[in-house]
mmCIF file of C-alpha atoms in Angstrom:
data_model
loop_
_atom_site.group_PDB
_atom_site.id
_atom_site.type_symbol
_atom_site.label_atom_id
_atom_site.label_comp_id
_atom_site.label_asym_id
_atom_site.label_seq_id
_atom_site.Cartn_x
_atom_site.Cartn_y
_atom_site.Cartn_z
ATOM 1 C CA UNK A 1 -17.213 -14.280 88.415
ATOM 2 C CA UNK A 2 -16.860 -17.236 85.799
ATOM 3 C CA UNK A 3 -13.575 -18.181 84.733
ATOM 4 C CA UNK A 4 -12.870 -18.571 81.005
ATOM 5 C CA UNK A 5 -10.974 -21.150 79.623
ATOM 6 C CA UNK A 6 -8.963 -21.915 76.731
ATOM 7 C CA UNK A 7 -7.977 -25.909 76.126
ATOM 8 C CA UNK A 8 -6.840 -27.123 73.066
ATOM 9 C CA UNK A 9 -4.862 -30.187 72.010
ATOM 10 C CA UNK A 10 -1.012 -29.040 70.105
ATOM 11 C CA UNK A 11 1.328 -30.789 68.706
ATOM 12 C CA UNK A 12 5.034 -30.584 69.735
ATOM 13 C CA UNK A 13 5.782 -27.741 67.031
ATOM 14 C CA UNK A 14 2.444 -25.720 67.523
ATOM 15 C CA UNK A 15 0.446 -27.461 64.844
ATOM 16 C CA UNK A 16 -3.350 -26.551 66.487
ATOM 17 C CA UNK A 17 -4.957 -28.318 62.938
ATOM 18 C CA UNK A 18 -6.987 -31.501 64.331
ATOM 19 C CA UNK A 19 -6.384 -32.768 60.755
ATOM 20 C CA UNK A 20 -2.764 -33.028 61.188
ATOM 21 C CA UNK A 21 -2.686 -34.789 64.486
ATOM 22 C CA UNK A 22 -5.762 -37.534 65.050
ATOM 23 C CA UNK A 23 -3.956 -38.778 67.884
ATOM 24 C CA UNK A 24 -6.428 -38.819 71.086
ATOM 25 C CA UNK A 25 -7.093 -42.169 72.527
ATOM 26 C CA UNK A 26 -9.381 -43.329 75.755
ATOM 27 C CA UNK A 27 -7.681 -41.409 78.673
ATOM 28 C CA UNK A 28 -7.116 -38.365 76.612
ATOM 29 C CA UNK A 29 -10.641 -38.081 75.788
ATOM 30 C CA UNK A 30 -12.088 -38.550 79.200
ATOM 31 C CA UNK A 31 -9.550 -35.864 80.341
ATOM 32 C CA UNK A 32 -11.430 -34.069 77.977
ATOM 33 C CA UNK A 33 -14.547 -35.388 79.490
ATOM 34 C CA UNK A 34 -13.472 -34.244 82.530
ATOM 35 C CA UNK A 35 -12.967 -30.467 82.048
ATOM 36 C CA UNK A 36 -16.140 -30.895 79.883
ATOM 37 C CA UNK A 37 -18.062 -31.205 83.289
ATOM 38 C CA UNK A 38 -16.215 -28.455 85.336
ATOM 39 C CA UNK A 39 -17.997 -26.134 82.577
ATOM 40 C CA UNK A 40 -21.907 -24.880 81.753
ATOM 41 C CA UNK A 41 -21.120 -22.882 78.532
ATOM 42 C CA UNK A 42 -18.862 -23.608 75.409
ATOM 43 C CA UNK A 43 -17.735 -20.514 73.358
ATOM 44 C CA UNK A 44 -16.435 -21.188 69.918
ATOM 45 C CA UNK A 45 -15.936 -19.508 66.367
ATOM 46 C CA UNK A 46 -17.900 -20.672 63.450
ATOM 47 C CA UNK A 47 -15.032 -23.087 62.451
ATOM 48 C CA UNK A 48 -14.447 -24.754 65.423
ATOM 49 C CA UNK A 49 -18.324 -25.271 65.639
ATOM 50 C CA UNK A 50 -18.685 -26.701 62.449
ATOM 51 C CA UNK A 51 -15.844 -29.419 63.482
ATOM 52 C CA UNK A 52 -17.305 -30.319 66.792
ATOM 53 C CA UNK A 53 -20.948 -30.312 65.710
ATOM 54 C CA UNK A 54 -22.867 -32.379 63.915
ATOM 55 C CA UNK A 55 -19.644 -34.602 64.789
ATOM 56 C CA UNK A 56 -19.989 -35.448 68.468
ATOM 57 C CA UNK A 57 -23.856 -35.238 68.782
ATOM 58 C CA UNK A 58 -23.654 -38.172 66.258
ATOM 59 C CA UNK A 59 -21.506 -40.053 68.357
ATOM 60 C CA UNK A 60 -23.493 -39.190 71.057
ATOM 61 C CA UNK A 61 -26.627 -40.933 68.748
ATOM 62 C CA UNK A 62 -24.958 -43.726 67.475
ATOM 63 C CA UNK A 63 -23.346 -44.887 70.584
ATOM 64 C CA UNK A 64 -21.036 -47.123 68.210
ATOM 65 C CA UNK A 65 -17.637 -45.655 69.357
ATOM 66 C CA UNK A 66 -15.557 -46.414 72.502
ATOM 67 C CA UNK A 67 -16.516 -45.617 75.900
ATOM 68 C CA UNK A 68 -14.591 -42.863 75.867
ATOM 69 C CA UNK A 69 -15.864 -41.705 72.844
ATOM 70 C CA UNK A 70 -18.971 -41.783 73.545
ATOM 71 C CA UNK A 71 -18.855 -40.228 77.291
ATOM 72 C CA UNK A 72 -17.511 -36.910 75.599
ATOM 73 C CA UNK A 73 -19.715 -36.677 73.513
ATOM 74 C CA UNK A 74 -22.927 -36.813 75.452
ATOM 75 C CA UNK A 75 -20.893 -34.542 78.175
ATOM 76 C CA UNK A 76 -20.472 -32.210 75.074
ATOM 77 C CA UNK A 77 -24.431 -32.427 73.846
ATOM 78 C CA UNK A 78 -25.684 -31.453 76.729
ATOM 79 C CA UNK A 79 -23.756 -28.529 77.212
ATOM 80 C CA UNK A 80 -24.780 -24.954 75.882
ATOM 81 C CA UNK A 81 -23.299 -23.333 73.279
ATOM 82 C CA UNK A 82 -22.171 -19.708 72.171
ATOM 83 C CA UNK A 83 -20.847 -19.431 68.696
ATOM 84 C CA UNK A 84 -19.623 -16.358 67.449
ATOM 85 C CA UNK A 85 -20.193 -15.401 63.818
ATOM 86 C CA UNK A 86 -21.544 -13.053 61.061
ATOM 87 C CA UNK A 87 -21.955 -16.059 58.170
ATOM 88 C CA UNK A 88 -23.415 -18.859 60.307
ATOM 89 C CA UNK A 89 -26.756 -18.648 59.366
ATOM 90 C CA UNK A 90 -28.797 -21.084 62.002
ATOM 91 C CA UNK A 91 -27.449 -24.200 64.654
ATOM 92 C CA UNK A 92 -27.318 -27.503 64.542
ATOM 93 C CA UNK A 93 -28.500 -28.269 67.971
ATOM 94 C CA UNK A 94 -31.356 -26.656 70.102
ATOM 95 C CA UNK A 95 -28.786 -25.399 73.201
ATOM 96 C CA UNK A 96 -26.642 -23.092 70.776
ATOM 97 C CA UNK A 97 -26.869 -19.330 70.383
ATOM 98 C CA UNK A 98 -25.320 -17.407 67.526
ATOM 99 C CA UNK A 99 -23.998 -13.982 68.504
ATOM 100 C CA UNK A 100 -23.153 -11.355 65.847
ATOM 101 C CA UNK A 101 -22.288 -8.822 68.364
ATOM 102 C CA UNK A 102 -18.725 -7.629 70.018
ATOM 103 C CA UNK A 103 -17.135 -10.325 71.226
ATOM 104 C CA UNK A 104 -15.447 -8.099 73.976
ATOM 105 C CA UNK A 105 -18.808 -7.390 75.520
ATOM 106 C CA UNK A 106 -20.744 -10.549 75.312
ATOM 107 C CA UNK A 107 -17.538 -12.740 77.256
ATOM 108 C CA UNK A 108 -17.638 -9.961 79.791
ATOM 109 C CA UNK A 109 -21.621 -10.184 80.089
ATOM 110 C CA UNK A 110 -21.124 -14.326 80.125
ATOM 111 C CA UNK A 111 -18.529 -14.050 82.390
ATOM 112 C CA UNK A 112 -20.460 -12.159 85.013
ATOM 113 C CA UNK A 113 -23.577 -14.407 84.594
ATOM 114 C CA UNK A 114 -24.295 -16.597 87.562
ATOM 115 C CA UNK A 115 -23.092 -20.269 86.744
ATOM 116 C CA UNK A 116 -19.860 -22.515 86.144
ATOM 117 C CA UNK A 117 -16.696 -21.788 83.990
ATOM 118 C CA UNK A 118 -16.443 -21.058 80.582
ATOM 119 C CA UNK A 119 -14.834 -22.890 78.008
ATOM 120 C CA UNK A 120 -13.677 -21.952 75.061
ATOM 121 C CA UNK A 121 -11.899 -23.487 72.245
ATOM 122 C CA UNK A 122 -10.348 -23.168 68.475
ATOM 123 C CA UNK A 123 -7.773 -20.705 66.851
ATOM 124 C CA UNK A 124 -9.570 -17.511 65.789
ATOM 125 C CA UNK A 125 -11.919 -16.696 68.884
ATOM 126 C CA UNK A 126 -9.857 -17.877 71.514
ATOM 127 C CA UNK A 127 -6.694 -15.901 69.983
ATOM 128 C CA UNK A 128 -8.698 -12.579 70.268
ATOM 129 C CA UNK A 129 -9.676 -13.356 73.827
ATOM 130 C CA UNK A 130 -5.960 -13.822 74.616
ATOM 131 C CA UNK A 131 -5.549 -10.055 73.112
ATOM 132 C CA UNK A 132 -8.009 -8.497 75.140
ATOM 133 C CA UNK A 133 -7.196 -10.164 78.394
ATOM 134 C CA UNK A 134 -10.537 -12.505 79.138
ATOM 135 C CA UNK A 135 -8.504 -15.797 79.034
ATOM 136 C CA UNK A 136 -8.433 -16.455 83.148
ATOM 137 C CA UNK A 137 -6.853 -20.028 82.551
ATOM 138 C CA UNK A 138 -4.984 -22.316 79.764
ATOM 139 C CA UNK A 139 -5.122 -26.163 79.300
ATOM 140 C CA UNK A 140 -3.118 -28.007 76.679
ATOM 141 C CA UNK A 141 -2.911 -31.095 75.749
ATOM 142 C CA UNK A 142 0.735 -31.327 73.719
ATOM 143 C CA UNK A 143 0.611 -34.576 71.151
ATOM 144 C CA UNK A 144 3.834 -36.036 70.459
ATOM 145 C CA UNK A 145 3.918 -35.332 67.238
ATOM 146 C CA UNK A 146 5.761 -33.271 64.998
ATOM 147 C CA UNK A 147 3.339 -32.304 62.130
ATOM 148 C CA UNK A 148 5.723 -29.916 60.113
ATOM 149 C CA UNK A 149 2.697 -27.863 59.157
ATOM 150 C CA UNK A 150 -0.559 -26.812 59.520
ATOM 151 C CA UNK A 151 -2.197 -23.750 61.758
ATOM 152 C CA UNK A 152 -0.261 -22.657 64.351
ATOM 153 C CA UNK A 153 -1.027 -21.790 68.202
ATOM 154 C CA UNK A 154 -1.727 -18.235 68.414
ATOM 155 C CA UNK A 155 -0.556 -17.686 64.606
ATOM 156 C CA UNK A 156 -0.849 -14.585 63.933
ATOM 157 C CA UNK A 157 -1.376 -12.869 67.091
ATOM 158 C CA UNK A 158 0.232 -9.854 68.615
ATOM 159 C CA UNK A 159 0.693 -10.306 72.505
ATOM 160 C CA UNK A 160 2.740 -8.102 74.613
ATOM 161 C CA UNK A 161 4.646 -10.745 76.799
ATOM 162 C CA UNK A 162 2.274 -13.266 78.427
ATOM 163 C CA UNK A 163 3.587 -14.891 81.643
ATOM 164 C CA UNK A 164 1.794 -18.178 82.432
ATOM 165 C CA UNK A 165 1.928 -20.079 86.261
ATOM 166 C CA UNK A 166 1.904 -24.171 85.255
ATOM 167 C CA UNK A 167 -0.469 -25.298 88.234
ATOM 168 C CA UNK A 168 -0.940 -28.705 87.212
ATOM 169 C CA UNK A 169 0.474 -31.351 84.781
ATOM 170 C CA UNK A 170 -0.275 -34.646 83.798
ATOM 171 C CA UNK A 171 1.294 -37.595 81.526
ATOM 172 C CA UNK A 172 -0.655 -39.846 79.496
ATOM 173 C CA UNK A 173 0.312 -43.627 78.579
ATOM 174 C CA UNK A 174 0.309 -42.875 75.018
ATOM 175 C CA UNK A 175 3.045 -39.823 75.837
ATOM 176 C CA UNK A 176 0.655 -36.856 75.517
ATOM 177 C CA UNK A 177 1.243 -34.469 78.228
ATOM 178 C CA UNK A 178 -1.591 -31.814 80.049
ATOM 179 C CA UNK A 179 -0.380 -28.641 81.242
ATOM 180 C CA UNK A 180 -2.982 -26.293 82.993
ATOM 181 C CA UNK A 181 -2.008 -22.626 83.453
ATOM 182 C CA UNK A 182 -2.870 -19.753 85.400
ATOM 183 C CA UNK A 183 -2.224 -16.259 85.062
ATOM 184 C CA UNK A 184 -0.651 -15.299 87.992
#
């Protein structure tokens, strides 16, 4: 069976808001890169979607960013999407599929489909995974940063108590940390 994923960069005080924390230089992003290719599917929310895309497919056009930049985001192009949504009316990009349907159902249906891991990513979707159990594995990438506001990790969110297994953990030049969990 696939393994879902969560990953999602955080700043030392929970701040999950990309807008409060632009902080990912060259050997964050191609640990990004990296987890990108361990993966065949990318599950997001409508918000999330609309950040990462038509963003990183231009990048992936333009080729006028860094190396780094511009690794992730052909990793990310040519990787299919599932975007969960009622409002989003049509994709961006040829390898995305909108589902309107339980999201309960259709991660159990992906999960069970032949293939890699599953990656999923944002607040909302991800958050609602966490509640119902599907989240097999957690990767965060903790900015040093204090933003003092802005969405919070798992805001919101009623969880019994969630023990996590660290299984891996790596430090960055620029002070970012990884941290990959398991459920145990």
């Amino acid at each position: 069976m696939r393994k879902l994923i969560f990953a999602i960069n955080t700043t030392l005080d929970g701040c999950v808001d990309h807008t409060k924390m632009m902080f990912l230089d060259e050997e964050v992003l191609q640990h990004h890169a990296h987890l990108l290719r361990d993966v065949d599917l990318l599950v997001y929310g409508r918000k999330t979607y609309q950040v990462m895309v038509p963003y990183w497919p231009d990048i992936a056009k333009s080729q006028s960013e860094t190396k780094a930049d511009i690794e992730f985001a052909q990793t990310f192009v040519s990787i299919n999407k599932v975007v969960f949504s009622r409002s989003l009316a049509s994709a961006e990009d040829g390898n995305t599929r909108i589902v309107r349907t339980n999201l309960h159902d259709e991660i159990l249906k992906l999960k069970q489909e032949p293939g890699e891991n599953i990656l999923v990513g944002g607040v909302d979707i991800p958050s609602q995974l966490i509640k119902l159990g599907l989240v097999d594995e957690y990767r965060f990438v903790v900015v040093p940063i204090v933003a003092g506001e802005g969405r919070r990790l798992m805001e919101g969110v009623s969880l019994e108590k969630l023990r996590l297994r660290l299984v891996e953990s790596k430090i960055f030049k620029s002070g970012c940390v990884a941290l990959r969990y398991l459920k145990p």
